[in-house]
Tab-separated table of C-alpha atoms and ligand atoms in Angstrom:
chain	number	residue	atom	x	y	z
A	44	MET	CA	12.783	84.317	89.037
A	45	ALA	CA	14.667	87.613	89.203
A	46	VAL	CA	14.136	90.130	91.984
A	47	ALA	CA	11.826	89.204	94.862
A	48	LEU	CA	10.903	91.267	97.845
A	49	ILE	CA	9.872	90.185	101.334
A	50	VAL	CA	7.841	92.570	103.500
A	51	GLY	CA	6.092	92.253	106.844
A	52	LEU	CA	2.342	92.905	106.626
A	53	GLN	CA	1.655	93.525	110.323
A	54	TRP	CA	3.627	95.109	113.205
A	55	GLY	CA	6.886	93.204	112.620
A	56	ASP	CA	8.080	89.803	113.873
A	57	GLU	CA	5.942	87.993	111.299
A	58	GLY	CA	8.698	85.433	110.725
A	59	LYS	CA	10.490	87.264	107.905
A	60	GLY	CA	13.864	85.797	108.938
A	61	LYS	CA	12.602	82.230	108.607
A	62	ILE	CA	11.024	82.872	105.197
A	63	VAL	CA	14.074	84.749	103.850
A	64	ASP	CA	16.329	81.869	104.960
A	65	LEU	CA	13.953	79.405	103.311
A	66	PHE	CA	13.737	81.316	100.018
A	67	ALA	CA	17.463	82.204	99.995
A	68	ARG	CA	18.337	78.783	98.547
A	69	ASP	CA	17.008	79.987	95.180
A	70	TYR	CA	18.658	83.420	95.221
A	71	ASP	CA	22.213	84.677	94.588
A	72	TYR	CA	21.952	87.890	96.627
A	73	ILE	CA	20.143	88.545	99.913
A	74	VAL	CA	19.822	92.274	100.576
A	75	ARG	CA	18.442	94.113	103.652
A	76	PHE	CA	16.925	97.454	102.725
A	77	ASN	CA	15.654	99.326	105.812
A	78	GLY	CA	15.824	99.785	109.568
A	79	GLY	CA	18.714	98.946	111.829
A	80	ASP	CA	19.378	96.808	114.873
A	81	ASN	CA	15.833	97.421	116.095
A	82	ALA	CA	15.107	94.377	113.902
A	83	GLY	CA	15.528	90.845	115.185
A	84	HIS	CA	15.277	88.141	112.531
A	85	THR	CA	15.473	84.524	113.638
A	86	VAL	CA	16.967	81.912	111.323
A	87	ILE	CA	17.252	78.250	112.234
A	88	LYS	CA	19.067	75.446	110.430
A	89	GLY	CA	19.074	72.079	112.157
A	90	ASN	CA	19.986	72.792	115.764
A	91	GLU	CA	21.635	76.117	114.959
A	92	GLU	CA	19.902	79.407	115.554
A	93	PHE	CA	20.891	82.998	114.830
A	94	LYS	CA	19.006	86.076	115.950
A	95	LEU	CA	20.170	88.619	113.410
A	96	HIS	CA	19.774	92.338	113.882
A	97	LEU	CA	21.693	93.718	110.920
A	98	LEU	CA	23.133	90.964	108.768
A	99	PRO	CA	20.740	89.732	106.068
A	100	SER	CA	19.042	86.415	106.855
A	101	GLY	CA	21.199	84.539	104.345
A	102	ILE	CA	24.148	83.752	106.607
A	103	PHE	CA	23.588	79.970	106.349
A	104	TYR	CA	24.594	80.277	102.664
A	105	PRO	CA	28.297	81.274	102.559
A	106	GLU	CA	28.325	81.089	98.749
A	107	LYS	CA	25.687	83.799	98.319
A	108	PHE	CA	26.151	87.560	98.479
A	109	LYS	CA	24.723	89.229	101.557
A	110	VAL	CA	24.325	92.971	101.364
A	111	ILE	CA	23.337	95.721	103.800
A	112	GLY	CA	21.746	98.349	101.578
A	113	ASN	CA	22.034	102.132	101.756
A	114	GLY	CA	18.611	102.405	103.403
A	115	LEU	CA	19.803	101.126	106.771
A	116	VAL	CA	21.110	102.913	109.832
A	117	VAL	CA	23.956	100.777	111.138
A	118	ASN	CA	25.365	100.626	114.630
A	119	PRO	CA	29.018	99.739	113.897
A	120	GLU	CA	29.460	98.029	117.259
A	121	THR	CA	26.402	95.787	116.798
A	122	LEU	CA	27.479	94.886	113.285
A	123	GLY	CA	31.030	94.155	114.441
A	124	ARG	CA	29.690	91.847	117.174
A	125	GLU	CA	27.360	90.109	114.749
A	126	ILE	CA	30.191	89.516	112.269
A	127	ASP	CA	32.339	88.075	115.091
A	128	GLU	CA	29.587	85.717	116.185
A	129	VAL	CA	28.880	84.443	112.683
A	130	GLU	CA	32.598	83.882	112.011
A	131	LYS	CA	33.097	82.220	115.398
A	132	ARG	CA	30.434	79.762	114.358
A	133	ASN	CA	32.355	79.089	111.144
A	134	TYR	CA	30.079	80.758	108.611
A	135	SER	CA	32.072	82.704	106.064
A	136	LEU	CA	31.301	86.346	105.453
A	137	ALA	CA	33.621	86.557	102.459
A	138	LYS	CA	30.597	87.593	100.388
A	139	PHE	CA	29.185	90.197	102.749
A	140	LEU	CA	29.032	93.882	101.756
A	141	LEU	CA	27.980	97.052	103.545
A	142	SER	CA	26.726	99.951	101.447
A	143	SER	CA	28.999	102.979	101.639
A	144	ASP	CA	25.848	105.130	101.792
A	145	ALA	CA	24.347	103.457	104.881
A	146	HIS	CA	24.137	105.860	107.814
A	147	LEU	CA	25.780	105.185	111.179
A	148	ILE	CA	24.176	105.053	114.607
A	149	MET	CA	26.321	106.707	117.248
A	150	LYS	CA	26.174	106.591	121.033
A	151	TRP	CA	24.362	109.960	121.165
A	152	HIS	CA	21.547	108.598	118.971
A	153	GLN	CA	20.940	105.801	121.456
A	154	LEU	CA	20.994	108.201	124.427
A	155	MET	CA	18.582	110.586	122.693
A	156	ASP	CA	16.230	107.718	121.811
A	157	GLY	CA	16.330	106.367	125.364
A	158	THR	CA	15.508	109.814	126.762
A	159	PHE	CA	12.597	110.869	124.541
A	160	ALA	CA	10.935	108.557	121.999
A	161	SER	CA	11.281	105.396	124.049
A	162	LYS	CA	8.743	106.681	126.576
A	163	LYS	CA	6.154	107.921	124.106
A	164	ILE	CA	6.483	105.259	121.404
A	165	GLY	CA	8.033	102.336	123.261
A	166	THR	CA	11.035	102.225	120.925
A	167	THR	CA	13.823	99.657	121.119
A	168	LYS	CA	16.185	102.455	122.362
A	169	LYS	CA	18.645	101.532	119.621
A	170	GLY	CA	18.920	105.104	118.329
A	171	ILE	CA	16.966	104.442	115.134
A	172	GLY	CA	14.825	107.627	115.138
A	173	PRO	CA	17.641	110.065	115.986
A	174	ALA	CA	19.938	108.497	113.355
A	175	TYR	CA	17.292	108.782	110.627
A	176	SER	CA	16.609	112.352	111.845
A	177	ASP	CA	20.272	113.237	111.339
A	178	LYS	CA	20.134	111.654	107.882
A	179	ALA	CA	17.102	113.793	107.001
A	180	SER	CA	18.595	116.980	108.450
A	181	ARG	CA	21.881	116.378	106.579
A	182	THR	CA	24.172	118.429	108.792
A	183	PHE	CA	25.639	116.095	111.419
A	184	ALA	CA	25.324	112.625	109.952
A	185	LEU	CA	27.998	109.975	109.505
A	186	ARG	CA	27.892	107.287	106.833
A	187	ALA	CA	29.776	104.060	106.257
A	188	CYS	CA	31.890	105.802	103.591
A	189	ASP	CA	33.247	108.114	106.315
A	190	LEU	CA	34.903	105.083	107.893
A	191	LEU	CA	37.166	104.941	104.822
A	192	LEU	CA	38.663	108.358	105.632
A	193	PRO	CA	42.223	108.538	106.983
A	194	GLU	CA	42.027	107.962	110.755
A	195	GLU	CA	42.891	111.551	111.763
A	196	GLU	CA	40.296	112.982	109.391
A	197	LEU	CA	37.630	110.596	110.700
A	198	ARG	CA	38.542	111.380	114.299
A	199	LYS	CA	38.162	115.127	113.590
A	200	LYS	CA	34.809	114.606	111.853
A	201	ILE	CA	33.427	112.612	114.780
A	202	GLU	CA	34.839	115.151	117.269
A	203	THR	CA	33.049	118.024	115.505
A	204	ILE	CA	29.726	116.173	115.555
A	205	ALA	CA	30.250	115.012	119.160
A	206	SER	CA	30.794	118.577	120.334
A	207	HIS	CA	27.589	119.706	118.554
A	208	GLU	CA	25.691	116.812	120.188
A	209	LYS	CA	27.129	117.742	123.591
A	210	THR	CA	25.721	121.260	123.211
A	211	LEU	CA	22.315	119.785	122.369
A	212	PHE	CA	22.527	117.361	125.270
A	213	SER	CA	23.241	120.082	127.810
A	214	ALA	CA	20.389	122.207	126.395
A	215	PHE	CA	18.008	119.242	126.829
A	216	GLY	CA	19.459	118.287	130.214
A	217	ILE	CA	20.467	114.813	129.024
A	218	PRO	CA	23.364	113.212	130.915
A	219	GLU	CA	26.731	113.720	129.246
A	220	PHE	CA	28.610	111.121	127.246
A	221	ASP	CA	32.367	110.661	127.095
A	222	ALA	CA	33.325	111.903	123.619
A	223	LYS	CA	36.771	110.313	123.700
A	224	GLU	CA	35.326	106.941	124.567
A	225	VAL	CA	32.759	107.205	121.752
A	226	ILE	CA	35.441	108.157	119.253
A	227	ASP	CA	37.795	105.356	120.288
A	228	THR	CA	35.022	102.744	120.163
A	229	MET	CA	33.952	104.009	116.774
A	230	LEU	CA	37.477	103.927	115.345
A	231	GLN	CA	37.954	100.395	116.616
A	232	ALA	CA	34.634	99.214	115.161
A	233	SER	CA	35.357	100.960	111.887
A	234	ARG	CA	38.584	98.990	111.360
A	235	LYS	CA	36.509	95.815	111.445
A	236	LEU	CA	33.942	97.109	108.921
A	237	VAL	CA	36.255	98.769	106.377
A	238	PRO	CA	36.915	95.580	104.328
A	239	TYR	CA	33.191	95.155	103.698
A	240	ILE	CA	32.293	98.703	102.611
A	241	ALA	CA	31.376	99.041	98.926
A	242	ASP	CA	29.310	101.106	96.499
A	243	THR	CA	26.650	98.416	96.468
A	244	GLN	CA	24.207	100.177	94.122
A	245	PHE	CA	26.531	99.409	91.191
A	246	MET	CA	27.112	95.761	92.019
A	247	LEU	CA	23.394	95.180	92.621
A	248	ASN	CA	22.443	96.764	89.312
A	249	ARG	CA	25.096	94.700	87.532
A	250	ALA	CA	23.499	91.663	89.152
A	251	VAL	CA	20.063	92.757	87.883
A	252	ARG	CA	21.485	93.212	84.378
A	253	ASP	CA	23.146	89.776	84.536
A	254	LYS	CA	19.776	88.239	85.505
A	255	LYS	CA	20.976	87.108	88.905
A	256	ASN	CA	18.326	86.227	91.451
A	257	ILE	CA	18.034	88.829	94.186
A	258	LEU	CA	16.027	88.596	97.397
A	259	LEU	CA	15.272	91.901	99.145
A	260	GLU	CA	14.655	91.593	102.887
A	261	GLY	CA	12.535	94.121	104.741
A	262	ALA	CA	12.659	94.758	108.454
A	263	GLN	CA	9.711	95.736	110.702
A	264	GLY	CA	6.268	95.641	109.067
A	265	THR	CA	3.752	97.776	107.177
A	266	MET	CA	2.003	98.995	110.341
A	267	LEU	CA	5.371	100.309	111.604
A	268	ASP	CA	6.142	102.137	108.334
A	269	ILE	CA	6.731	105.833	108.974
A	270	ASP	CA	4.303	106.849	106.193
A	271	HIS	CA	1.727	104.056	106.085
A	272	GLY	CA	1.844	102.739	109.640
A	273	THR	CA	0.068	103.852	112.795
A	274	PHE	CA	1.972	107.158	113.086
A	275	PRO	CA	3.418	108.275	115.486
A	276	TYR	CA	3.601	104.717	116.901
A	277	VAL	CA	5.890	103.570	114.108
A	278	THR	CA	9.578	103.185	113.387
A	279	SER	CA	11.556	105.865	111.548
A	280	SER	CA	12.036	104.134	108.208
A	281	ASN	CA	9.779	102.948	105.424
A	282	ALA	CA	9.160	99.265	105.903
A	283	THR	CA	6.963	98.883	102.823
A	284	ALA	CA	7.802	97.709	99.308
A	285	GLY	CA	8.874	101.101	97.916
A	286	ALA	CA	11.720	101.213	100.411
A	287	ALA	CA	13.274	98.174	98.762
A	288	CYS	CA	14.148	100.430	95.806
A	289	THR	CA	15.243	103.530	97.699
A	290	GLY	CA	17.101	101.387	100.227
A	291	THR	CA	19.146	99.442	97.671
A	292	GLY	CA	19.225	101.395	94.395
A	293	ILE	CA	17.470	98.546	92.585
A	294	PRO	CA	14.870	100.083	90.246
A	295	PRO	CA	11.139	99.329	90.761
A	296	ASN	CA	10.642	97.797	87.315
A	297	SER	CA	13.056	94.965	88.091
A	298	ILE	CA	10.998	93.618	90.997
A	299	ASP	CA	8.653	90.867	89.890
A	300	ARG	CA	7.637	89.070	93.073
A	301	ILE	CA	6.394	90.736	96.272
A	302	VAL	CA	5.889	88.315	99.128
A	303	GLY	CA	3.962	89.635	102.128
A	304	ILE	CA	4.560	87.805	105.383
A	305	ALA	CA	1.633	87.525	107.796
A	306	LYS	CA	1.442	85.747	111.104
A	307	ALA	CA	-1.726	83.637	111.526
A	308	TYR	CA	-2.663	85.982	114.388
A	309	THR	CA	-1.379	89.482	115.280
A	310	THR	CA	1.366	90.756	117.594
A	311	ARG	CA	2.777	94.157	118.391
A	312	VAL	CA	5.667	95.351	120.596
A	313	GLY	CA	5.631	98.893	121.972
A	314	LYS	CA	2.826	101.413	122.203
A	315	GLY	CA	-0.005	102.361	119.851
A	316	PRO	CA	-3.494	101.232	118.827
A	317	PHE	CA	-4.117	97.535	118.187
A	318	PRO	CA	-7.830	96.827	117.603
A	319	THR	CA	-7.791	93.009	117.874
A	320	GLU	CA	-5.545	92.886	120.959
A	321	LEU	CA	-6.531	90.250	123.522
A	322	GLN	CA	-6.104	91.146	127.155
A	323	GLY	CA	-5.861	88.809	130.115
A	324	LYS	CA	-5.984	85.033	129.863
A	325	GLU	CA	-6.616	84.813	126.117
A	326	GLY	CA	-3.731	87.124	125.255
A	327	ASN	CA	-1.419	85.319	127.662
A	328	ALA	CA	-2.336	81.947	126.167
A	329	LEU	CA	-1.459	83.148	122.665
A	330	ARG	CA	1.804	84.705	123.930
A	331	THR	CA	2.839	81.466	125.607
A	332	ALA	CA	1.835	79.236	122.682
A	333	GLY	CA	3.682	81.445	120.193
A	334	ASN	CA	6.604	82.281	122.518
A	335	GLU	CA	5.890	85.920	121.745
A	336	PHE	CA	8.768	87.754	123.376
A	337	GLY	CA	10.788	90.368	121.447
A	338	THR	CA	13.850	89.050	119.593
A	339	THR	CA	15.682	92.350	120.146
A	340	THR	CA	14.470	93.586	123.536
A	341	GLY	CA	12.887	90.480	125.129
A	342	ARG	CA	9.710	92.486	125.837
A	343	PRO	CA	6.449	90.481	125.909
A	344	ARG	CA	4.630	91.042	122.623
A	345	ARG	CA	1.013	92.158	122.736
A	346	CYS	CA	-1.108	89.446	121.083
A	347	GLY	CA	-4.483	89.355	119.340
A	348	TRP	CA	-6.574	87.814	116.581
A	349	LEU	CA	-5.766	88.151	112.904
A	350	ASP	CA	-6.924	91.456	111.451
A	351	LEU	CA	-7.911	91.343	107.776
A	352	VAL	CA	-8.573	95.086	107.656
A	353	VAL	CA	-4.864	95.564	108.392
A	354	LEU	CA	-3.791	92.831	105.978
A	355	LYS	CA	-5.894	94.137	103.080
A	356	PHE	CA	-4.417	97.607	103.514
A	357	ALA	CA	-0.918	96.125	103.728
A	358	CYS	CA	-1.418	94.031	100.576
A	359	MET	CA	-2.629	97.170	98.792
A	360	VAL	CA	0.253	99.521	99.681
A	361	ASN	CA	2.888	96.851	99.065
A	362	GLY	CA	1.419	95.459	95.813
A	363	VAL	CA	1.721	91.982	97.316
A	364	THR	CA	1.701	89.223	94.680
A	365	GLU	CA	1.649	86.315	97.151
A	366	THR	CA	1.680	85.811	100.881
A	367	ALA	CA	3.358	83.490	103.338
A	368	LEU	CA	1.282	82.651	106.412
A	369	THR	CA	3.448	81.880	109.446
A	370	LYS	CA	2.932	80.347	112.896
A	371	LEU	CA	-0.251	78.517	111.901
A	372	ASP	CA	0.818	75.745	114.312
A	373	VAL	CA	0.386	78.173	117.231
A	374	LEU	CA	-3.398	78.210	116.721
A	375	SER	CA	-3.713	74.405	117.094
A	376	GLY	CA	-5.874	73.259	119.998
A	377	LEU	CA	-8.357	76.170	119.964
A	378	ASP	CA	-12.085	75.387	119.749
A	379	GLU	CA	-12.753	78.541	117.792
A	380	ILE	CA	-10.585	81.065	115.937
A	381	LYS	CA	-11.712	84.631	115.378
A	382	VAL	CA	-10.786	86.720	112.369
A	383	CYS	CA	-11.513	90.431	112.180
A	384	THR	CA	-13.094	91.213	108.812
A	385	SER	CA	-14.258	94.814	109.369
A	386	TYR	CA	-14.537	97.501	112.070
A	387	GLN	CA	-17.366	99.434	113.644
A	388	LEU	CA	-16.316	103.071	113.834
A	389	ASP	CA	-18.562	105.698	115.434
A	390	GLY	CA	-21.672	103.686	114.601
A	391	SER	CA	-20.771	102.720	110.995
A	392	GLY	CA	-19.276	99.562	109.559
A	393	ILE	CA	-15.997	100.125	107.685
A	394	SER	CA	-13.635	97.818	105.850
A	395	ASP	CA	-10.958	100.385	104.900
A	396	PHE	CA	-8.185	100.730	107.473
A	397	PRO	CA	-8.571	104.064	109.360
A	398	LEU	CA	-5.370	106.003	108.774
A	399	GLN	CA	-5.508	108.255	111.847
A	400	PRO	CA	-4.486	106.539	115.107
A	401	GLU	CA	-7.246	108.348	117.029
A	402	LYS	CA	-9.806	106.702	114.720
A	403	LEU	CA	-8.040	103.361	114.882
A	404	ALA	CA	-8.123	103.518	118.669
A	405	ARG	CA	-11.942	103.891	118.498
A	406	ALA	CA	-12.392	101.091	115.944
A	407	VAL	CA	-14.197	98.033	117.304
A	408	PRO	CA	-13.338	94.815	115.470
A	409	VAL	CA	-16.126	92.795	113.867
A	410	TYR	CA	-15.241	89.111	113.938
A	411	GLU	CA	-16.170	86.011	111.991
A	412	ASN	CA	-15.739	82.779	113.940
A	413	LEU	CA	-14.022	79.825	112.356
A	414	LYS	CA	-13.762	76.314	113.711
A	415	GLY	CA	-10.394	75.421	115.242
A	416	TRP	CA	-8.495	72.130	114.952
A	417	LYS	CA	-7.071	69.936	117.687
A	418	LYS	CA	-4.299	68.106	115.814
A	419	ASP	CA	-0.638	69.197	116.092
A	420	ILE	CA	0.170	70.405	112.574
A	421	SER	CA	3.894	71.101	113.036
A	422	GLY	CA	4.722	67.877	111.157
A	423	CYS	CA	2.484	68.660	108.154
A	424	ARG	CA	4.339	69.251	104.886
A	425	THR	CA	1.465	69.395	102.410
A	426	MET	CA	-1.829	71.283	102.246
A	427	GLU	CA	-3.598	67.924	101.929
A	428	GLY	CA	-2.025	66.791	105.210
A	429	LEU	CA	-3.613	69.647	107.181
A	430	PRO	CA	-6.814	69.113	109.182
A	431	GLN	CA	-9.856	70.305	107.208
A	432	GLU	CA	-10.406	73.219	109.638
A	433	ALA	CA	-6.828	74.490	109.113
A	434	ALA	CA	-7.248	74.225	105.335
A	435	ASP	CA	-10.559	76.100	105.684
A	436	TYR	CA	-8.827	78.839	107.720
A	437	ILE	CA	-6.244	79.316	104.943
A	438	GLY	CA	-8.975	79.206	102.270
A	439	PHE	CA	-11.033	81.801	104.156
A	440	LEU	CA	-8.092	84.221	104.434
A	441	GLN	CA	-7.049	83.752	100.834
A	442	ASN	CA	-10.569	84.377	99.654
A	443	LYS	CA	-10.962	87.555	101.712
A	444	LEU	CA	-7.515	88.908	100.777
A	445	GLY	CA	-7.682	88.068	97.086
A	446	VAL	CA	-3.974	87.188	97.151
A	447	PRO	CA	-2.673	83.592	97.027
A	448	ILE	CA	-1.192	82.145	100.219
A	449	LYS	CA	1.614	80.154	98.614
A	450	THR	CA	3.698	79.319	101.681
A	451	VAL	CA	2.469	78.162	105.085
A	452	SER	CA	4.844	77.919	108.036
A	453	VAL	CA	3.996	75.379	110.743
A	454	GLY	CA	7.058	75.689	112.988
A	455	PRO	CA	10.244	77.739	113.432
A	456	LYS	CA	12.492	75.315	111.557
A	457	ARG	CA	13.256	75.633	107.884
A	458	GLU	CA	11.684	72.283	107.029
A	459	GLN	CA	8.482	73.018	108.983
A	460	THR	CA	6.977	74.578	105.918
A	461	ILE	CA	4.325	73.843	103.337
A	462	ALA	CA	5.565	75.410	100.134
A	463	PRO	CA	5.118	74.843	96.417
A	464	PRO	CA	8.162	73.219	94.747
A	465	SER	CA	10.629	75.900	93.548
B	191	GDP	P1	10.979	88.514	112.068
B	191	GDP	O1	11.404	89.728	112.811
B	191	GDP	O2	9.821	88.778	111.183
B	191	GDP	O3	12.111	87.839	111.338
B	191	GDP	O4	10.452	87.477	113.177
B	191	GDP	P2	11.186	87.111	114.568
B	191	GDP	O5	12.322	86.212	114.276
B	191	GDP	O6	11.439	88.324	115.378
B	191	GDP	O7	10.007	86.367	115.326
B	191	GDP	C1	9.412	85.212	114.801
B	191	GDP	C2	9.566	84.092	115.851
B	191	GDP	O8	8.712	83.015	115.502
B	191	GDP	C3	10.960	83.492	115.896
B	191	GDP	O9	11.230	83.032	117.186
B	191	GDP	C4	10.875	82.312	114.918
B	191	GDP	O10	11.816	81.278	115.204
B	191	GDP	C5	9.475	81.860	115.188
B	191	GDP	N1	8.765	81.267	114.021
B	191	GDP	C6	8.850	81.597	112.720
B	191	GDP	N2	7.958	80.890	112.004
B	191	GDP	C7	7.298	80.107	112.875
B	191	GDP	C8	6.232	79.156	112.758
B	191	GDP	O11	5.686	78.917	111.698
B	191	GDP	N3	5.810	78.551	113.906
B	191	GDP	C9	6.364	78.794	115.136
B	191	GDP	N4	5.885	78.151	116.190
B	191	GDP	N5	7.374	79.676	115.274
B	191	GDP	C10	7.811	80.332	114.168
B	192	IMO	P1	11.523	93.108	113.001
B	192	IMO	O1	12.350	93.415	111.775
B	192	IMO	C1	8.680	94.447	116.018
B	192	IMO	C2	8.826	98.699	117.105
B	192	IMO	C3	9.264	99.049	118.515
B	192	IMO	C4	8.445	100.317	118.731
B	192	IMO	C5	8.479	100.975	117.357
B	192	IMO	C6	9.546	102.059	117.224
B	192	IMO	O2	12.157	92.148	113.912
B	192	IMO	O3	10.127	92.758	112.603
B	192	IMO	P2	12.205	101.933	116.995
B	192	IMO	O4	13.244	101.369	117.912
B	192	IMO	O5	12.200	101.323	115.631
B	192	IMO	O6	12.232	103.428	116.926
B	192	IMO	O7	10.795	101.568	117.698
B	192	IMO	O8	8.734	99.935	116.433
B	192	IMO	N1	9.775	97.850	116.342
B	192	IMO	C7	9.568	96.553	116.073
B	192	IMO	N2	8.593	95.710	116.480
B	192	IMO	N3	9.647	94.015	115.172
B	192	IMO	C8	10.610	94.850	114.738
B	192	IMO	O9	11.511	94.492	113.801
B	192	IMO	C9	10.631	96.175	115.223
B	192	IMO	N4	11.440	97.232	115.021
B	192	IMO	C10	10.903	98.243	115.703
B	192	IMO	O10	8.930	98.040	119.426
B	192	IMO	O11	7.105	99.994	118.992
B	193	MG	MG1	11.730	90.344	114.780
């Protein structure tokens, strides 16, 4: 065991938080590498639950390092609140670090997002796109390292950017923001974060050299990746395996385990094509059974059958070495379970994922029907303990994907898992 990487294979919310928390026991460092507080990762230990937006899903392990990598865009207020909540609940953050190179989300990013992209894409309105845009355009961005500047210097820097943003806002007709209020809030939040800011690339590479075990935690999922997802209905970061290197500074050749997380069916929040989506009663039933409501925004998630065309593409671009199948318990009680194995597109059968959203929107799923099982499987802890039909479902997927399903999750709790001994 050395460096392992966890990525979502669908449209996010696959249960990455649960699997990271589960795996974290065997790792010394848990490192988030992309996204921002658009993510919502649920971790549960006993009767305790956290819904984490920025902190890595290792907070139940005070003795392990938890790192926010340079690839994130961080809302200082959200992070400050999350730190407060974790500390209030008596979990130490003595070993938490925030990369000095992580970019900051400011009030104007959220306002911009809420005005434009949220309508077209159905974003979380957290300011993710505008903050990554400022990072890419390099002129008016703020990073965590700026919070280390003397207060007057920082205030001036924010003031300069705020006045530029105000000009943009009036040109676009967006309602004004109070620059003084933004600056004061930012300075207050920054005081909280300063003790955690570090040049994390060096410490992570020292850890690699010292053969420490490192777990890299992705946010969102492959279909939301800005390059490989269903553009433009995607997020603004790379959510695929390559981002684990750019978003942390850990080199590619040190990663030896790539775990793709897939839900036993498919969900999506926000707009964009979704070939296996179920409308009406069937979709509602799946949503209720799986409690499919957004962790970050509370929006109902769109639900549908498992799509192997998506999963095969995701396994390919991520170089997945093993998968974890989550929420299998949610499918219990169905007479029949459908799995999409190919698409019909403009009269031809295809098994390669269509990269253009216009094509994807025209793709008609071709299903294979598998027998369901009636038994509640949330108490199962071994593959042998599963009903034959559930074992057949796993076998079918594994066979089609050509990647081993090593972990099966049968409930939200840590122990509700079928996993090989570590
Ligand atoms: P993430 O964004 O990938 O970390 O996933 P979320 O936390 O946003 O959403 C997954 C939801 O499913 C959370 O409410 C989890 O507690 C829950 N969950 C995770 N694994 C399972 C499982 O195997 N079965 C059930 N029923 N719920 C699960
Ligand atoms: P986790 O890490 C599910 C979706 C939004 C929207 C699109 C763009 O919990 O899996 P953004 O605010 O990022 O600009 O929105 O991406 N989205 C997610 N959907 N899980 C997430 O994160 C998501 N993060 C963003 O709903 O469709
Ligand atoms: Mg989530």
